[in-house]
C-alpha cells in the first residue's frame, strides 16, 4: 500500500500549484461537457496553475491538433449555453489549448503507461509541472481498478515529499455495497486514502456548500434545527432531461444508483449532520459519515416508490416514453424516478422523517431542500376565519433558482383576523455576482490544492450504499418489483404521496 505523505497546501483563492492533469476518457462526453468548460473557467478566473500541462488519454484516434479543436468546440458551445452564457475570452481558451496534448491509447495496454510516463517527463521538462500529477478517471467505473493497477505498476502514483499524485474517480463508486467495498480495496492496493478524490459534483455547487454556511455561520437556524421544532424535511432533485444519449449507462444504473447514494445523500448529510469541529476535510467528513451511519436502512416495499416516465408533454411539446428512447429495452423496468422516506436514529432527529425524491423528465428542473417546522402548539385564532394555521417552512433553493425562502403567516390587513402566507425570499443573484460555473471548477481546483473536504471519503460512500442495500437486494431478486409509471413532463408518480401516510403532508409542488 502507498505511503501517506502530507504535502504543503495552497491557501484557497490562490493560483493552484504547478501540475499535469491526465484525463482518461478525454474524448468522452463528461470531458467535453463538464471538465473542459470547468478548466476554461479556472483559466479565466486565474486559478489554473501557471505551469500546467494537460494530457488527454483515450482510445479515439485523434492528434494533438484534432483534440484541441474538439476541446475548443466544447468550450465555445459551453460559453454560449443559456445556463452559463458568457463572452468567450479567447486568450484564456488559447492558453488552455496550448497546455494540451493527446495520447491515443487503450487503457488496458501496459504500453500506454510507458508512453504516458514519457509524456509526463516531457511535461515536467517543457511546462515545469514539477512532477505533480492529477489523474482524472472520466471513464466508466468498470475501468477504475484496471487503470489504477496499471498506474501503480508503472510507478506513476508513487508520491515523494516534493511531488503529489492524486486520482479523481467519478461516480457511481461501485453499484452496490459489495462492489463498492471491492473497488475500494482494489484502489487501496496502489493508493493511500488521501490520494483518492471521489467526485460528487453536487458538492462543488455553491448553493450546496452554502447549506453548511447557512447552518453554522448563523445564530438563528441551529437552535431550531432539531426534532423539537422540525416536522419533516423534503429533499428534491428534479430534472427535466430524460435519459438523453446515456441509455447504455442508465439502463443498468437507474435513478437510485445514479443519484441517491451520492448526490441526494450528500444533501441529506449536509442538512442533518452535527457541527464539525472545524472545516477541515476530515472533521467535515467525520460528521457526514456519522449521520449517514445513523440513517435507518430502508424497507424497500414500505419506504420506496419507484417510477418510470411514460409518454407525456411539456408546454405542449410531446415527450417520449422512457421505453421508446434510443437503446432502451421495450420492457425496461429501470426506474427514472425514485422517492423514499428515511429516518435518522440520533438524538437530534429521532422521529423526524426525511423524504427524498429525484427523477428525470419531470415538469421542471428544481433542486431544493424544504425544512417544514412544527405547527404552533395550539391555535389562538381557532374561532376566527383563519382556519388551520399553516406550518412555517424554510426552503433552501439549490438550482436553478438559487437562494432561500422562509414562509410564515402574517395578518391580512382589514377588520377581520385573517392570516396569509408570506415569503422572505433571498435570491443569490440579487446580492452576489454569480460566476457561471458547472460545479466542477471548485472540485478540480480543490484537488489541485489538496483540499479533500468536498470529496467523498470511503466510509461515507459505504454508509450510503448500506442504507439502500435492501432495495438493491429486492431488485436483484424480484424482476416485478413495484414500478409506477408517470407522464413525462409531470410531477412524477402520484404514488409518491403515499410515503406521507396520514400525516397530512404532501410533496411540495414542482413549478
Ligand atoms: C449526474 C447524473 O451525476 O448528475 C445525471 O449522472 C444527472 O443523471 C446529473 O443528470 C445532474 O447534475 P446537474 O448538475 O445537472 O444537476
XYZ file of C-alpha atoms and ligand atoms in Angstrom:
527
model
C 0.000 0.000 0.000
C 1.169 3.530 -0.786
C 2.700 5.662 1.918
C 0.726 8.641 3.212
C 2.704 11.829 2.615
C 1.383 15.208 3.664
C 2.057 17.977 1.149
C 2.007 21.716 1.723
C -1.464 23.061 0.914
C -2.011 26.103 -1.257
C -4.400 28.510 0.500
C -7.879 28.764 -1.061
C -8.203 31.513 -3.619
C -4.545 31.400 -4.678
C -3.489 30.012 -8.028
C -3.109 26.226 -7.905
C 0.454 24.853 -7.885
C 2.231 23.515 -10.974
C 0.839 20.179 -12.142
C -0.074 17.924 -15.024
C -3.650 16.798 -15.402
C -4.084 13.439 -17.112
C -7.646 12.774 -18.222
C -8.578 9.181 -19.008
C -11.689 9.344 -21.161
C -10.554 12.592 -22.799
C -12.690 12.014 -25.885
C -15.799 11.291 -23.832
C -18.904 13.235 -23.016
C -18.000 14.212 -19.458
C -14.706 15.745 -20.558
C -16.413 17.665 -23.292
C -19.463 18.896 -21.396
C -18.054 19.499 -17.941
C -14.306 19.140 -17.437
C -13.145 21.376 -20.282
C -15.593 24.185 -19.519
C -14.532 23.966 -15.865
C -10.834 24.171 -16.806
C -11.575 27.122 -19.038
C -13.335 28.840 -16.136
C -10.330 28.145 -13.906
C -8.069 29.711 -16.527
C -10.427 32.678 -16.806
C -10.506 33.268 -13.064
C -6.734 32.968 -12.645
C -6.798 29.745 -10.616
C -5.336 27.336 -13.168
C -1.613 26.749 -12.473
C 0.794 28.925 -14.427
C 2.865 25.826 -15.084
C 0.238 23.443 -16.342
C 0.081 20.561 -18.780
C -2.919 18.511 -19.790
C -2.625 15.065 -21.344
C -5.816 13.608 -22.717
C -5.861 9.817 -22.973
C -8.493 7.858 -24.856
C -8.981 5.179 -27.472
C -10.310 7.587 -30.089
C -7.920 8.241 -32.891
C -7.016 11.917 -32.534
C -3.904 14.022 -32.877
C -2.895 16.840 -30.553
C -4.403 19.258 -33.022
C -7.697 17.467 -33.530
C -8.017 17.058 -29.759
C -7.506 20.795 -29.318
C -10.120 21.501 -31.981
C -12.537 19.159 -30.197
C -11.950 20.996 -26.899
C -12.231 24.444 -28.493
C -15.595 23.466 -29.903
C -16.771 22.153 -26.499
C -15.757 25.315 -24.639
C -17.322 27.551 -27.269
C -20.595 25.644 -27.046
C -20.474 25.876 -23.253
C -19.874 29.621 -23.254
C -22.975 30.188 -25.341
C -25.152 27.735 -23.382
C -28.100 29.585 -21.877
C -27.298 28.346 -18.347
C -23.792 29.741 -18.391
C -23.883 32.390 -21.124
C -20.709 34.435 -21.100
C -18.399 36.065 -23.574
C -15.725 33.658 -24.632
C -12.333 35.104 -23.746
C -10.033 33.670 -26.376
C -6.786 34.403 -24.536
C -7.820 32.001 -21.760
C -9.050 29.392 -24.194
C -5.809 29.645 -26.176
C -3.742 29.233 -23.034
C -5.704 26.145 -22.092
C -5.384 24.692 -25.594
C -1.666 25.426 -25.558
C -1.217 23.239 -22.473
C -2.779 20.187 -24.126
C -1.609 17.075 -25.819
C -3.345 13.825 -26.646
C -2.350 10.193 -26.275
C -4.380 7.715 -28.276
C -4.178 4.520 -26.250
C -6.007 1.526 -24.862
C -6.318 1.838 -21.048
C -5.691 -1.856 -20.618
C -2.431 -1.885 -22.560
C 0.728 -1.622 -20.360
C 2.448 0.035 -23.308
C 0.118 3.017 -22.890
C 1.541 3.633 -19.425
C 5.100 3.573 -20.712
C 4.077 6.198 -23.247
C 2.314 8.166 -20.535
C 5.436 8.079 -18.367
C 7.419 9.600 -21.217
C 4.732 12.255 -21.759
C 4.783 13.164 -18.084
C 8.542 13.599 -18.133
C 8.180 15.794 -21.166
C 5.509 17.881 -19.388
C 7.855 18.382 -16.447
C 10.628 19.472 -18.756
C 8.634 21.708 -21.057
C 5.894 23.026 -18.792
C 7.649 22.800 -15.411
C 4.766 20.815 -13.994
C 7.010 19.835 -11.042
C 6.061 16.138 -11.171
C 2.698 16.815 -9.509
C 0.062 14.789 -11.315
C -3.698 14.621 -11.064
C -5.161 11.583 -12.839
C -8.812 12.112 -13.675
C -10.716 8.912 -14.441
C -13.566 10.238 -16.589
C -14.440 6.675 -17.618
C -16.966 4.028 -16.592
C -16.314 2.675 -13.104
C -15.503 -0.759 -14.522
C -12.202 0.708 -15.739
C -11.144 2.324 -12.439
C -9.362 -0.611 -10.841
C -7.570 -1.633 -14.052
C -6.266 1.869 -14.713
C -5.096 2.371 -11.145
C -3.351 -1.030 -11.186
C -1.524 -0.054 -14.330
C -0.622 3.362 -12.927
C 0.690 1.573 -9.835
C 2.690 -0.955 -11.863
C 4.250 1.863 -13.892
C 5.204 3.659 -10.651
C 3.074 6.656 -11.607
C 1.174 7.061 -8.350
C 4.230 6.991 -6.133
C 4.422 10.292 -4.239
C 7.529 11.993 -2.914
C 7.870 14.730 -0.301
C 8.045 17.220 -3.183
C 5.517 15.831 -5.617
C 1.946 14.668 -5.181
C -0.009 12.128 -7.190
C -3.812 12.190 -6.906
C -6.540 10.177 -8.565
C -10.047 11.503 -9.127
C -12.770 8.913 -9.660
C -16.219 9.748 -10.915
C -19.433 8.341 -9.510
C -21.043 5.864 -9.261
C -18.499 4.322 -6.950
C -19.490 0.682 -7.345
C -23.038 -0.457 -7.995
C -23.859 -1.776 -4.528
C -22.226 -2.204 -1.130
C -20.171 -5.258 -2.027
C -18.865 -3.853 -5.303
C -18.047 -0.503 -3.666
C -16.054 -2.308 -0.963
C -14.258 -4.373 -3.562
C -13.446 -1.336 -5.691
C -12.134 0.474 -2.662
C -9.913 -2.472 -1.800
C -8.548 -2.522 -5.321
C -7.793 1.190 -5.352
C -6.130 0.943 -1.971
C -3.659 -1.645 -3.315
C -1.915 1.236 -5.026
C -3.205 4.394 -3.397
C -3.433 5.829 0.045
C -6.906 7.134 1.005
C -5.512 10.706 0.903
C -4.656 10.223 -2.779
C -8.210 9.226 -3.751
C -10.627 12.022 -4.620
C -14.131 10.584 -5.068
C -16.014 13.109 -7.091
C -19.569 14.161 -6.344
C -20.070 17.293 -8.400
C -23.055 18.389 -6.306
C -20.577 19.246 -3.571
C -18.935 21.724 -5.934
C -22.143 23.715 -6.295
C -22.078 26.984 -4.365
C -25.587 26.535 -3.041
C -24.766 23.059 -1.741
C -21.713 24.356 0.096
C -23.917 27.120 1.410
C -26.028 24.614 3.364
C -23.159 24.335 5.835
C -22.651 28.063 5.986
C -26.297 28.762 6.401
C -26.485 26.377 9.332
C -23.184 27.058 11.038
C -22.422 30.694 10.227
C -25.755 31.992 11.505
C -27.157 32.007 15.007
C -30.841 31.708 14.203
C -31.201 28.366 12.440
C -29.303 25.843 14.552
C -31.352 26.265 17.760
C -34.439 25.295 15.722
C -32.702 22.527 13.766
C -33.943 19.631 15.900
C -36.776 17.175 16.369
C -38.361 19.648 18.827
C -39.092 22.135 16.069
C -38.873 20.337 12.744
C -41.775 18.236 11.487
C -40.079 16.780 8.453
C -37.605 17.531 5.678
C -38.121 17.104 1.903
C -35.166 16.876 -0.440
C -35.919 17.170 -4.153
C -33.641 16.850 -7.158
C -35.988 17.139 -10.132
C -34.739 17.189 -13.701
C -36.469 17.934 -16.982
C -33.986 15.981 -19.085
C -34.746 12.394 -19.930
C -32.143 9.717 -20.401
C -30.587 11.629 -23.332
C -27.808 9.641 -25.043
C -26.920 7.690 -21.906
C -29.200 4.655 -22.080
C -26.300 2.199 -22.114
C -25.252 3.500 -18.717
C -28.682 4.324 -17.373
C -30.462 1.060 -18.158
C -28.296 -0.798 -15.644
C -27.950 2.120 -13.248
C -31.375 3.736 -12.827
C -32.278 6.813 -10.799
C -31.483 5.223 -7.471
C -27.851 4.327 -8.147
C -27.285 7.345 -10.352
C -28.426 9.929 -7.827
C -29.261 8.653 -4.352
C -26.238 7.174 -2.521
C -24.160 10.062 -3.862
C -25.819 13.419 -4.648
C -29.015 13.070 -2.652
C -27.376 11.536 0.413
C -24.743 14.268 0.383
C -27.579 16.799 0.582
C -29.126 14.799 3.392
C -25.813 14.614 5.244
C -25.183 18.354 4.965
C -28.698 19.098 6.184
C -28.658 16.694 9.103
C -25.040 16.454 10.306
C -23.756 17.849 13.577
C -21.469 20.847 13.568
C -17.943 19.730 12.655
C -15.043 20.648 14.934
C -13.595 22.692 12.055
C -13.926 22.985 8.289
C -11.003 20.673 7.866
C -11.590 17.799 5.391
C -11.659 15.050 7.965
C -13.677 16.972 10.536
C -16.443 17.635 7.995
C -16.349 14.140 6.550
C -16.445 12.555 10.011
C -19.733 14.302 10.724
C -21.230 13.433 7.354
C -20.384 9.788 7.773
C -21.676 9.751 11.331
C -25.088 10.989 10.308
C -25.320 8.606 7.332
C -24.441 5.778 9.695
C -27.476 6.767 11.772
C -29.936 6.623 8.868
C -32.381 3.691 9.027
C -31.765 1.073 6.468
C -34.648 1.206 4.016
C -37.651 -1.062 3.913
C -37.799 -1.346 0.110
C -41.523 -2.042 -0.073
C -42.793 0.374 2.547
C -40.405 3.327 2.230
C -39.767 3.496 -1.504
C -41.697 4.470 -4.646
C -40.002 3.793 -7.972
C -41.282 5.293 -11.186
C -40.575 5.364 -14.893
C -41.656 8.047 -17.330
C -44.279 7.199 -19.911
C -45.121 9.391 -22.917
C -46.240 12.882 -21.944
C -45.836 16.526 -22.811
C -44.280 19.734 -21.574
C -45.503 23.138 -22.742
C -47.476 21.410 -25.461
C -44.417 19.565 -26.791
C -44.848 15.776 -26.871
C -42.267 13.798 -24.877
C -41.248 10.191 -25.470
C -41.725 7.365 -23.018
C -38.503 6.051 -21.467
C -39.127 2.694 -23.150
C -39.133 4.427 -26.529
C -35.809 6.176 -26.019
C -32.837 5.019 -28.094
C -31.143 1.873 -26.717
C -33.747 1.330 -24.003
C -35.359 -2.071 -23.880
C -39.065 -2.059 -24.773
C -39.951 -3.743 -21.472
C -37.348 -1.984 -19.337
C -38.132 -1.825 -15.612
C -35.367 0.642 -14.851
C -36.585 3.450 -12.610
C -36.212 7.023 -13.815
C -37.763 8.368 -10.612
C -37.390 7.374 -7.017
C -38.862 8.715 -3.816
C -38.123 7.413 -0.354
C -38.744 8.053 3.302
C -35.894 7.747 5.759
C -35.429 8.244 9.458
C -32.319 9.141 11.406
C -31.655 7.399 14.690
C -29.967 10.026 16.784
C -30.989 12.494 19.475
C -31.341 15.388 17.081
C -33.573 13.675 14.541
C -35.370 10.680 16.068
C -38.951 10.667 14.763
C -38.378 13.286 12.035
C -38.965 11.796 8.577
C -36.680 12.787 5.711
C -38.382 12.433 2.326
C -36.148 12.293 -0.734
C -37.119 12.289 -4.399
C -35.299 12.557 -7.672
C -36.399 11.934 -11.209
C -35.941 12.622 -14.874
C -38.423 14.025 -17.405
C -40.340 15.930 -14.726
C -42.245 19.172 -15.167
C -39.370 21.385 -14.109
C -35.718 21.452 -13.101
C -35.803 22.147 -9.394
C -33.375 21.070 -6.669
C -34.218 22.137 -3.167
C -34.455 21.229 0.485
C -37.621 22.105 2.316
C -37.495 22.103 6.093
C -41.025 22.084 7.457
C -41.347 23.295 11.030
C -43.941 22.078 13.508
C -47.207 23.910 13.691
C -47.794 26.228 16.674
C -48.911 24.157 19.692
C -52.485 25.493 19.557
C -54.416 27.992 17.556
C -55.230 31.226 19.342
C -57.312 32.049 16.340
C -59.498 28.971 16.209
C -62.769 30.870 16.414
C -61.827 33.174 13.612
C -61.790 32.932 9.859
C -58.120 31.970 9.818
C -58.798 28.253 9.533
C -55.924 25.875 10.195
C -52.557 27.537 10.664
C -50.043 26.652 8.035
C -46.619 25.393 9.104
C -43.543 27.563 8.601
C -41.095 26.329 6.040
C -37.545 27.148 5.149
C -36.779 26.369 1.541
C -33.135 26.088 0.560
C -33.145 26.575 -3.200
C -30.190 24.854 -4.821
C -30.836 25.190 -8.550
C -31.660 26.692 -10.939
C -33.311 29.359 -8.796
C -30.606 29.781 -6.161
C -31.443 31.179 -2.759
C -33.585 30.561 0.291
C -37.137 31.322 1.252
C -38.791 31.467 4.649
C -42.566 31.166 4.664
C -44.658 32.381 7.567
C -48.092 33.705 8.374
C -48.975 37.400 8.576
C -52.153 39.267 9.280
C -54.047 40.265 6.168
C -54.836 43.942 6.707
C -58.512 44.552 7.467
C -61.091 44.368 10.222
C -61.054 40.569 10.451
C -58.325 38.292 11.826
C -57.159 36.535 8.708
C -53.768 35.082 8.069
C -51.987 34.987 4.754
C -48.824 33.080 3.899
C -45.921 35.404 3.103
C -42.369 34.776 1.986
C -38.973 36.212 2.758
C -37.242 35.313 -0.435
C -33.497 35.580 -0.926
C -32.029 35.217 -4.415
C -28.294 34.853 -4.836
C -28.366 36.952 -7.963
C -29.712 39.972 -6.058
C -26.692 40.036 -3.768
C -23.758 38.369 -5.415
C -22.326 38.294 -8.867
C -22.795 34.718 -9.854
C -19.819 33.385 -11.764
C -21.038 30.870 -14.355
C -19.944 27.517 -13.039
C -20.564 23.839 -13.675
C -19.717 22.795 -10.108
C -16.599 21.038 -11.415
C -14.379 24.124 -11.162
C -14.342 24.077 -7.375
C -13.602 20.381 -7.188
C -10.842 20.281 -9.801
C -9.236 23.265 -8.113
C -9.643 21.729 -4.647
C -7.952 18.548 -5.813
C -5.069 20.579 -7.245
C -4.571 22.388 -3.944
C -5.033 19.195 -1.917
C -8.288 20.007 -0.124
C -10.463 16.897 0.064
C -13.286 18.432 2.128
C -15.750 18.325 -0.755
C -14.863 14.813 -1.884
C -16.402 11.667 -0.534
C -14.390 9.564 1.838
C -14.745 5.806 1.504
C -16.649 5.373 4.765
C -19.333 7.807 3.698
C -19.697 6.071 0.321
C -20.141 2.733 2.109
C -22.643 4.251 4.559
C -24.689 5.427 1.559
C -24.741 2.015 -0.101
C -25.582 0.359 3.232
C -28.802 2.375 3.513
C -30.093 1.357 0.079
C -28.765 -2.199 0.021
C -32.149 -3.801 0.847
C -33.608 -2.125 -2.227
C -30.759 -3.460 -4.328
C -31.419 -6.933 -2.912
C -35.111 -6.689 -3.708
C -34.414 -5.562 -7.259
C -31.948 -8.388 -7.745
C -34.495 -10.958 -6.555
C -37.731 -9.648 -7.997
C -37.960 -8.635 -11.600
C -41.526 -7.472 -10.870
C -40.566 -5.098 -8.027
C -43.157 -2.285 -7.900
C -42.755 0.377 -10.560
C -45.213 3.236 -11.133
C -45.499 4.999 -14.451
C -45.790 8.779 -14.721
C -46.302 11.027 -17.703
C -43.122 12.715 -18.882
C -43.394 16.394 -18.041
C -45.492 15.715 -14.915
C -44.714 15.887 -11.179
C -43.811 12.203 -11.014
C -45.971 9.270 -9.910
C -48.927 10.072 -7.689
C -47.966 7.024 -5.583
C -45.057 9.046 -4.170
C -47.599 10.891 -1.990
C -48.263 7.639 -0.162
C -44.942 7.965 1.638
C -46.537 10.694 3.783
C -49.184 8.240 5.037
C -51.855 10.010 7.084
C -49.504 12.769 8.303
C -51.489 15.315 6.293
C -48.328 16.389 4.473
C -47.623 16.238 0.770
C -44.694 16.805 -1.557
C -44.120 20.448 -2.284
C -45.404 21.062 -5.801
C -42.879 21.332 -8.564
C -43.310 24.530 -10.534
C -25.137 13.205 -12.724
C -26.097 12.127 -13.111
O -24.274 12.754 -11.725
O -25.864 14.331 -12.246
C -27.057 12.634 -14.169
O -25.376 11.005 -13.612
C -27.752 13.887 -13.693
O -28.018 11.643 -14.490
C -26.723 14.908 -13.212
O -28.490 14.425 -14.761
C -27.395 16.106 -12.574
O -26.427 17.095 -12.341
P -26.756 18.626 -12.529
O -25.509 19.325 -12.124
O -27.139 18.823 -13.966
O -27.891 18.901 -11.605
